[in-house]
CSV table of C-alpha atoms and ligand atoms in Angstrom, one decimal:
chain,number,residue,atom,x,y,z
D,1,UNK,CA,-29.6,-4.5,-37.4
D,2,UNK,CA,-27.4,-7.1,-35.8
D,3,UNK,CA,-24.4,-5.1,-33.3
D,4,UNK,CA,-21.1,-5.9,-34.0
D,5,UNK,CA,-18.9,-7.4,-31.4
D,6,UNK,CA,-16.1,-5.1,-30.5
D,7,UNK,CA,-13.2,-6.2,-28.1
D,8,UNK,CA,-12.2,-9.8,-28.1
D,9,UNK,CA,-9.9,-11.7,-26.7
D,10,UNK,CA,-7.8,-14.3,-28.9
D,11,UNK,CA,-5.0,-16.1,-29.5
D,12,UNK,CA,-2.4,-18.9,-30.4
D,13,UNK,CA,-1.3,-22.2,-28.2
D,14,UNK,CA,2.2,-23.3,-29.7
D,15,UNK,CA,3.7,-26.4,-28.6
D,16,UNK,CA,5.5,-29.3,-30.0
D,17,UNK,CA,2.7,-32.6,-30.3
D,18,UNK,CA,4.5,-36.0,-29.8
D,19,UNK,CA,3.7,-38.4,-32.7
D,20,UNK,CA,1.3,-40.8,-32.3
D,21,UNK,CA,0.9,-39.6,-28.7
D,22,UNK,CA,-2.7,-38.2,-28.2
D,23,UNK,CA,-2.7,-38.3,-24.4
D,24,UNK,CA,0.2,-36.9,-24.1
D,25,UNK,CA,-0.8,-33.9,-26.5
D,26,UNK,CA,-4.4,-33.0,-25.0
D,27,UNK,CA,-1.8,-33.1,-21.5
D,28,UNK,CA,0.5,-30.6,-22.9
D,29,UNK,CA,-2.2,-28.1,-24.7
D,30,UNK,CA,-4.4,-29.2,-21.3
D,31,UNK,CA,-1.0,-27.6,-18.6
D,32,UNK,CA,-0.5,-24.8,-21.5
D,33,UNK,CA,-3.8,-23.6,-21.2
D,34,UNK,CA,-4.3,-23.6,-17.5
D,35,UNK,CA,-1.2,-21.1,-17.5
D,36,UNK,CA,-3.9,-17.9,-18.8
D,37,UNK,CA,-7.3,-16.8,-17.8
D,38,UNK,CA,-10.4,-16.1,-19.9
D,39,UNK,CA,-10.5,-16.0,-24.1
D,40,UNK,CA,-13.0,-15.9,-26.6
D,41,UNK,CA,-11.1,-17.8,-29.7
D,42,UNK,CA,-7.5,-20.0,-28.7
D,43,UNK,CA,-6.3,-21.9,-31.9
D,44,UNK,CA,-4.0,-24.9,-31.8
D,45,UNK,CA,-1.9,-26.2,-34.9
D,46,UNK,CA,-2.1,-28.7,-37.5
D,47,UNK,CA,-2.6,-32.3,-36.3
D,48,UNK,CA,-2.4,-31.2,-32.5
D,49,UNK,CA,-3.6,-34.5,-31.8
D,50,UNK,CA,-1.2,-36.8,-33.9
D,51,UNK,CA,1.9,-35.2,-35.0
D,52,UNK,CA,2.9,-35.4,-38.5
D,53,UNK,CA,5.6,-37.5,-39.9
D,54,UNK,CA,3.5,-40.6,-41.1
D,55,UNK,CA,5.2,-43.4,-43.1
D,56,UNK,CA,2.2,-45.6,-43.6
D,57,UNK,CA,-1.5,-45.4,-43.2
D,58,UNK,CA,-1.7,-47.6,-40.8
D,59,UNK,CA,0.0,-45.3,-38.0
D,60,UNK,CA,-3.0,-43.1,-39.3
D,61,UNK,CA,-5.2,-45.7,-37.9
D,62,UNK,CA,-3.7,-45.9,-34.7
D,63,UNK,CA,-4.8,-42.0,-33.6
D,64,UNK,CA,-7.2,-40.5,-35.7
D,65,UNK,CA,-10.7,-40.4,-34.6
D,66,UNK,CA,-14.4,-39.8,-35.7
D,67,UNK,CA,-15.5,-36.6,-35.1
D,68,UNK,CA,-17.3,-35.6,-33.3
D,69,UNK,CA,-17.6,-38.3,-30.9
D,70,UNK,CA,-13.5,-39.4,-30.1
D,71,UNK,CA,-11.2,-38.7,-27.3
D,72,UNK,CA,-9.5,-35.5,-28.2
D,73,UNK,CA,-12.9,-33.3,-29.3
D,74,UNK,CA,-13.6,-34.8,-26.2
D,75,UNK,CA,-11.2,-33.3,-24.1
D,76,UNK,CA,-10.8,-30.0,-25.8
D,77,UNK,CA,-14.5,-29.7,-25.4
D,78,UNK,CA,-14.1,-30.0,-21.5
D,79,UNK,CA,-11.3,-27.2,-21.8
D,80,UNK,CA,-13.8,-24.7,-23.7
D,81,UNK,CA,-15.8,-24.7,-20.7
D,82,UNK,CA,-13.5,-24.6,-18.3
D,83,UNK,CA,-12.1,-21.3,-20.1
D,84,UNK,CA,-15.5,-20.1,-21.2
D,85,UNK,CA,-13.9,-19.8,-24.4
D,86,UNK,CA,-13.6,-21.8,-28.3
D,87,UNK,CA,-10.9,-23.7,-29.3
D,88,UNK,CA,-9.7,-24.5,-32.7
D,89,UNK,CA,-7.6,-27.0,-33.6
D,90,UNK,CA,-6.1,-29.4,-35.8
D,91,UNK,CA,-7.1,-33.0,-35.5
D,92,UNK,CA,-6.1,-36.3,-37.6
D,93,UNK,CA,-9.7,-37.3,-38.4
D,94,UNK,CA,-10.8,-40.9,-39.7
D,95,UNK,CA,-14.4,-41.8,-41.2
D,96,UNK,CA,-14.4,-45.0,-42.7
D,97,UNK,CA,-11.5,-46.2,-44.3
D,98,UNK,CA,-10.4,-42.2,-45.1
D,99,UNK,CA,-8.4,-39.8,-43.5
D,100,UNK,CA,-8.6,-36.0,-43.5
D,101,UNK,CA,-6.3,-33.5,-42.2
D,102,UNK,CA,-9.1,-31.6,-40.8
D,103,UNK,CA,-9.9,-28.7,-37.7
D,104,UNK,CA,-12.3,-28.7,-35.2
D,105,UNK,CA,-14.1,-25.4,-33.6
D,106,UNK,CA,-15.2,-26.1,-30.1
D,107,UNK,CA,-17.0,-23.8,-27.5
D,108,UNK,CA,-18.3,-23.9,-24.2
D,109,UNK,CA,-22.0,-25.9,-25.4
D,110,UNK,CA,-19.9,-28.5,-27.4
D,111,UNK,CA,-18.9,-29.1,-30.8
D,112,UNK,CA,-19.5,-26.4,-33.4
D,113,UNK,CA,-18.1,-27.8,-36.7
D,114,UNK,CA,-15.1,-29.1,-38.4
D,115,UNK,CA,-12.8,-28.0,-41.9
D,116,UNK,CA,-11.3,-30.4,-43.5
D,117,UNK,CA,-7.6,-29.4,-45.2
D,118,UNK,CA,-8.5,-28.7,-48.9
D,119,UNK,CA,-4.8,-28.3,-50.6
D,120,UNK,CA,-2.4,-30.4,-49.4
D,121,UNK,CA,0.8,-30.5,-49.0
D,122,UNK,CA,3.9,-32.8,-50.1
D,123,UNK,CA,3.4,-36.7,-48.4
D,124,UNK,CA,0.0,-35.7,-46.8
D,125,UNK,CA,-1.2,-36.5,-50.3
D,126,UNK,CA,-0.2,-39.7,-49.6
D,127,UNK,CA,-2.6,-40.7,-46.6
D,128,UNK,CA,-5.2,-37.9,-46.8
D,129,UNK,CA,-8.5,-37.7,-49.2
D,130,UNK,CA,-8.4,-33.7,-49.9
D,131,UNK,CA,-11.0,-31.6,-48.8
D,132,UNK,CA,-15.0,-32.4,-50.1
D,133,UNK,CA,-16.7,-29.3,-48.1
D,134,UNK,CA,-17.2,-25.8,-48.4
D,135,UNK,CA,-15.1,-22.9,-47.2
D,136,UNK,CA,-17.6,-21.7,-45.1
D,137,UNK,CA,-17.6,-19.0,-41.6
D,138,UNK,CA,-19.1,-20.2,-38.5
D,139,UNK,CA,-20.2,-17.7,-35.6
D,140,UNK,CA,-18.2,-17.6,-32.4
D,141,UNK,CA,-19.6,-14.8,-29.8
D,142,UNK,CA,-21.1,-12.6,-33.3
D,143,UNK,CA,-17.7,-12.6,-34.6
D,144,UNK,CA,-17.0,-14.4,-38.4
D,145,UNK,CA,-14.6,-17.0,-37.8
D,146,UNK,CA,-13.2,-18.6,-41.3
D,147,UNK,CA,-10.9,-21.9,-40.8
D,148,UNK,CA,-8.1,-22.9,-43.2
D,149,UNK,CA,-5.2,-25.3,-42.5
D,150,UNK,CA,-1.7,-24.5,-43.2
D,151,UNK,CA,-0.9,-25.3,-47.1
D,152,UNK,CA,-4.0,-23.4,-47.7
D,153,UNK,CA,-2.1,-20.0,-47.5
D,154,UNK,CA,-0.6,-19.9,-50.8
D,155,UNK,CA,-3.7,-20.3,-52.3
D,156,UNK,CA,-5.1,-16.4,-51.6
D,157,UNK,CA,-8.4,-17.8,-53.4
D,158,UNK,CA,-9.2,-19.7,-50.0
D,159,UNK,CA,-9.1,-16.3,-47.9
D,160,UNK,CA,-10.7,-14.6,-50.5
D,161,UNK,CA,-13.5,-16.9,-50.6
D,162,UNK,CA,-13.6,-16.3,-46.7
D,163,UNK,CA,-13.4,-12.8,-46.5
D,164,UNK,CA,-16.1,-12.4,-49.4
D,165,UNK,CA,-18.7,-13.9,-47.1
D,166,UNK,CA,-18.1,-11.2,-44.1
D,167,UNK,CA,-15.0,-13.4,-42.2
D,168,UNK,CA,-13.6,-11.1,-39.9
D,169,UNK,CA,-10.9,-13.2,-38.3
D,170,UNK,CA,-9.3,-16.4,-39.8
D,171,UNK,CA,-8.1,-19.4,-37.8
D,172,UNK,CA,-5.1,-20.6,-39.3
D,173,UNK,CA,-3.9,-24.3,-37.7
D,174,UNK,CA,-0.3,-24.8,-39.1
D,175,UNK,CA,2.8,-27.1,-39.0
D,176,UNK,CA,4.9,-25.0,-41.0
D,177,UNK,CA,8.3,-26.5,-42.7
D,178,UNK,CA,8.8,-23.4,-44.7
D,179,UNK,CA,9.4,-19.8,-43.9
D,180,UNK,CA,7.5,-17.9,-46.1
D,181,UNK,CA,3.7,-18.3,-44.2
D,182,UNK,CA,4.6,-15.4,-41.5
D,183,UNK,CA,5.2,-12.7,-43.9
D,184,UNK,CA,2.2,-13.5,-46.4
D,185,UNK,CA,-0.6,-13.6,-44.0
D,186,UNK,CA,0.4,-9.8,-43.6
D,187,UNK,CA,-0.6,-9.6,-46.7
D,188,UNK,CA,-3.7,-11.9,-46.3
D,189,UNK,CA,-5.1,-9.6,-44.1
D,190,UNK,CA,-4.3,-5.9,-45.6
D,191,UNK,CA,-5.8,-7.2,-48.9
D,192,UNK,CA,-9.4,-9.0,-47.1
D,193,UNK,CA,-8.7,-6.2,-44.4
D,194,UNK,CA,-9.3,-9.1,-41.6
D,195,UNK,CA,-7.7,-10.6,-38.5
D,196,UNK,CA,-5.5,-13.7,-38.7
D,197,UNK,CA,-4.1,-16.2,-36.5
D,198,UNK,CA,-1.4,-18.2,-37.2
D,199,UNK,CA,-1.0,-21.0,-34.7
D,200,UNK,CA,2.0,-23.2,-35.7
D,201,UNK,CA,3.7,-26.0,-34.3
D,202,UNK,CA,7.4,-26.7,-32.7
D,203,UNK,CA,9.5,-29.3,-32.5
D,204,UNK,CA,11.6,-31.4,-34.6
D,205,UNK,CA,10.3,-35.1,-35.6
D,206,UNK,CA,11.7,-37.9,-37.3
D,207,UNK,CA,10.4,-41.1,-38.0
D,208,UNK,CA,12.0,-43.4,-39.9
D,209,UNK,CA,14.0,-42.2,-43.2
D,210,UNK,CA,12.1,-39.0,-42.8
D,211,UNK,CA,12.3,-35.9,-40.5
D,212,UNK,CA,11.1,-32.2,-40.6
D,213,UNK,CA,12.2,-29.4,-38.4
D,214,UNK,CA,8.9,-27.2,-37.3
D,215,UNK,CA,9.3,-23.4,-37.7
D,216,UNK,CA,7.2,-21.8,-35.1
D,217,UNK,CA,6.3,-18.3,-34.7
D,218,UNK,CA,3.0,-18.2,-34.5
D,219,UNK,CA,1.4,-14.8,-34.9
D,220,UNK,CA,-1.7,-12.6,-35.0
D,221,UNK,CA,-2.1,-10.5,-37.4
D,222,UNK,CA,-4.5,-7.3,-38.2
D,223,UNK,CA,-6.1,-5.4,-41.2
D,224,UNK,CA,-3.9,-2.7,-40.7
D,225,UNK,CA,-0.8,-5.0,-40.9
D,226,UNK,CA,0.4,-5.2,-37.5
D,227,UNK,CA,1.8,-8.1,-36.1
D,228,UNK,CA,0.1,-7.9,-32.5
D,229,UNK,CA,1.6,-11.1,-30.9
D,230,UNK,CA,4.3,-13.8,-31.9
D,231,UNK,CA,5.8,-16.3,-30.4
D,232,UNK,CA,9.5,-17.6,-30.5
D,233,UNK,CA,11.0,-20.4,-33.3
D,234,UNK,CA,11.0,-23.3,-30.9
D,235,UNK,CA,9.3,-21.8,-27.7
D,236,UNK,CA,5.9,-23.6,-26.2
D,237,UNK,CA,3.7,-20.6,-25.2
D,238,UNK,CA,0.4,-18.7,-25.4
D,239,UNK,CA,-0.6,-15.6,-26.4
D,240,UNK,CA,-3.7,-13.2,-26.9
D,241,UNK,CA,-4.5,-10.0,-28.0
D,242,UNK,CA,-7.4,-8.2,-28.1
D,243,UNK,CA,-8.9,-6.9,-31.1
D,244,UNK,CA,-11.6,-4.6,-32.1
D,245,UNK,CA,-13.7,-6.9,-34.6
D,246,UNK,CA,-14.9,-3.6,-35.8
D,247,UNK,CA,-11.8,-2.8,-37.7
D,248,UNK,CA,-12.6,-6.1,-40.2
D,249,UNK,CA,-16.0,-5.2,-40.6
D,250,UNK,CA,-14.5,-1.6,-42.8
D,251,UNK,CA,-13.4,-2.4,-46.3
D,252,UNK,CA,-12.8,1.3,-47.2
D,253,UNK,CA,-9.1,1.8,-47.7
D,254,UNK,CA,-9.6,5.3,-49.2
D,255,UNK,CA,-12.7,7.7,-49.4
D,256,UNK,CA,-12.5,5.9,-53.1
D,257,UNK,CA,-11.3,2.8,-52.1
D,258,UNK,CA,-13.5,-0.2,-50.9
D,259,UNK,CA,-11.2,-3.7,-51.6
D,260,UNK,CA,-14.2,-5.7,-52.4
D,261,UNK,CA,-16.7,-3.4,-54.3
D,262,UNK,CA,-13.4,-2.3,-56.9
D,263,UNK,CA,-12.6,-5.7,-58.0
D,264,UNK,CA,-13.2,-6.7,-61.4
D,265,UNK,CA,-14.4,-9.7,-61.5
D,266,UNK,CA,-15.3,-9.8,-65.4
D,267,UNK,CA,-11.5,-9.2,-65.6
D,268,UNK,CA,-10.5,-12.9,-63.3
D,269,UNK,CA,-11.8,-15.1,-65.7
D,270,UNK,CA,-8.2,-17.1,-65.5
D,271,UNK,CA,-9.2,-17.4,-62.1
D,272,UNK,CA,-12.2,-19.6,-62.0
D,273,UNK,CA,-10.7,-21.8,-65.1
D,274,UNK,CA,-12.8,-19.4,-67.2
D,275,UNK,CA,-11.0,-18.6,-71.0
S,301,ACM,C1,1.7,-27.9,-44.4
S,301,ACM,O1,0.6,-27.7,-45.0
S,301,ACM,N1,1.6,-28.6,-43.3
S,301,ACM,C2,3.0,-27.3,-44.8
């Protein structure tokens, strides 16, 4: 039988990217990072790489990359080593003529694999294809890491479909304009009974006639609906926790009680577009 991994370090790196700047954001998460010592799992928000406010595809152009052979998986690849730890983040990717808003999950022996953002939100639709892969976990150090991007959070069928396949801990790469995402994943994790972190951006950014104001506190969360770290609204920080991967791997939330084996499946119908 395969041991379960126990006490693990991980966290959230929130800071403010600069549009269109991608040297200047691997720089800032690059000096952010260098302020802490060992971690098993750091996540980095939505589009860490490019910012967000787009007006036309063609800015697009000018910073995303192919992954995963471009600058920035580049450079956050030499940062997992240096840490001895993975790294998820956001990344503007480009492959072809398409964009995806996508995230990266990098470790010490290179790149792992990549999610790219399945529901989209408001003007993303304009400049990102949605989506085409699986939700699917990927291993980091024995422990079930699940990725989803931002948007993704209203839809509890994308956890779900996480925490069904054993995820004990989901990576959650945000730039959040609303102020409802904190309060849910609470809930995302007492009803899959898993870890979550929330890594969010700061900042305010304008370009052009449009401009959004960036909310912030990033968080972790637990099955047992503890918040065990969160950062400030408009603050650039770091900040792990450990966590006992142990308590995800227990579904039991009574001696009657298991969250997954009581559902009713037959009874969901609505839920897969079934009559
Ligand atoms: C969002 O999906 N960036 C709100």
């Amino acid at each position: 039988m395969k041991s379960i991994p126990r006490m693990m370090k991980v966290g959230f790196l929130q800071f403010g990217p600069i549009l269109k700047q991608v040297e200047e954001n691997i720089d800032k998460i690059s000096k952010i990072i260098s302020t802490t010592g060992n971690f098993d799992l750091l996540v980095i928000p939505e589009l860490a790489n490019s910012g967000y406010v787009f007006v036309n595809r063609s800015e697009l152009a000018e910073v995303a990359e192919e992954i995963p052979n471009g600058y920035f998986v580049e450079k956050l690849t030499e940062l997992a080593k240096e840490k001895d730890g993975y790294i998820v983040s956001g990344i503007c990717e480009k492959k072809g003529e398409t964009f995806f808003n996508s995230s990266v999950l990098v470790g010490p022996e290179g790149y792992i694999g990549k999610y790219r953002k399945i529901h989209l939100f408001d003007r993303e639709e304009l400049f990102f294809q949605p989506g085409d892969g699986e939700f699917r976990l990927f291993n980091v150090r024995g422990m079930n890491v699940g990725l989803l991007i931002c948007w993704d959070w209203i839809f509890p069928e994308a956890t779900r479909s996480l925490a069904l396949q054993g995820m004990d801990i989901l990576a959650h790469s945000t730039n959040l304009v609303l102020s409802y995402c904190q309060s849910a994943m609470i809930t995302r994790s007492i009803e899959n009974r898993i870890f979550t972190i929330t890594s969010n951006r700061t900042g305010f950014e304008k370009n052009g006639e449009f401009e959004l104001h960036f909310k912030g506190q990033s968080q972790i969360t637990s099955p047992d609906a503890k918040r065990l770290a969160q950062a400030g609204t408009d603050t650039e920080e770091l900040q792990l926790a450990e966590i006992d991967v142990e308590k995800a791997r227990n579904k039991w939330l009574s001696d009657r009680n298991h969250i997954f084996e009581d559902r009713r499946p037959e009874k969901y119908n609505k839920l897969i577009g079934k009559k």
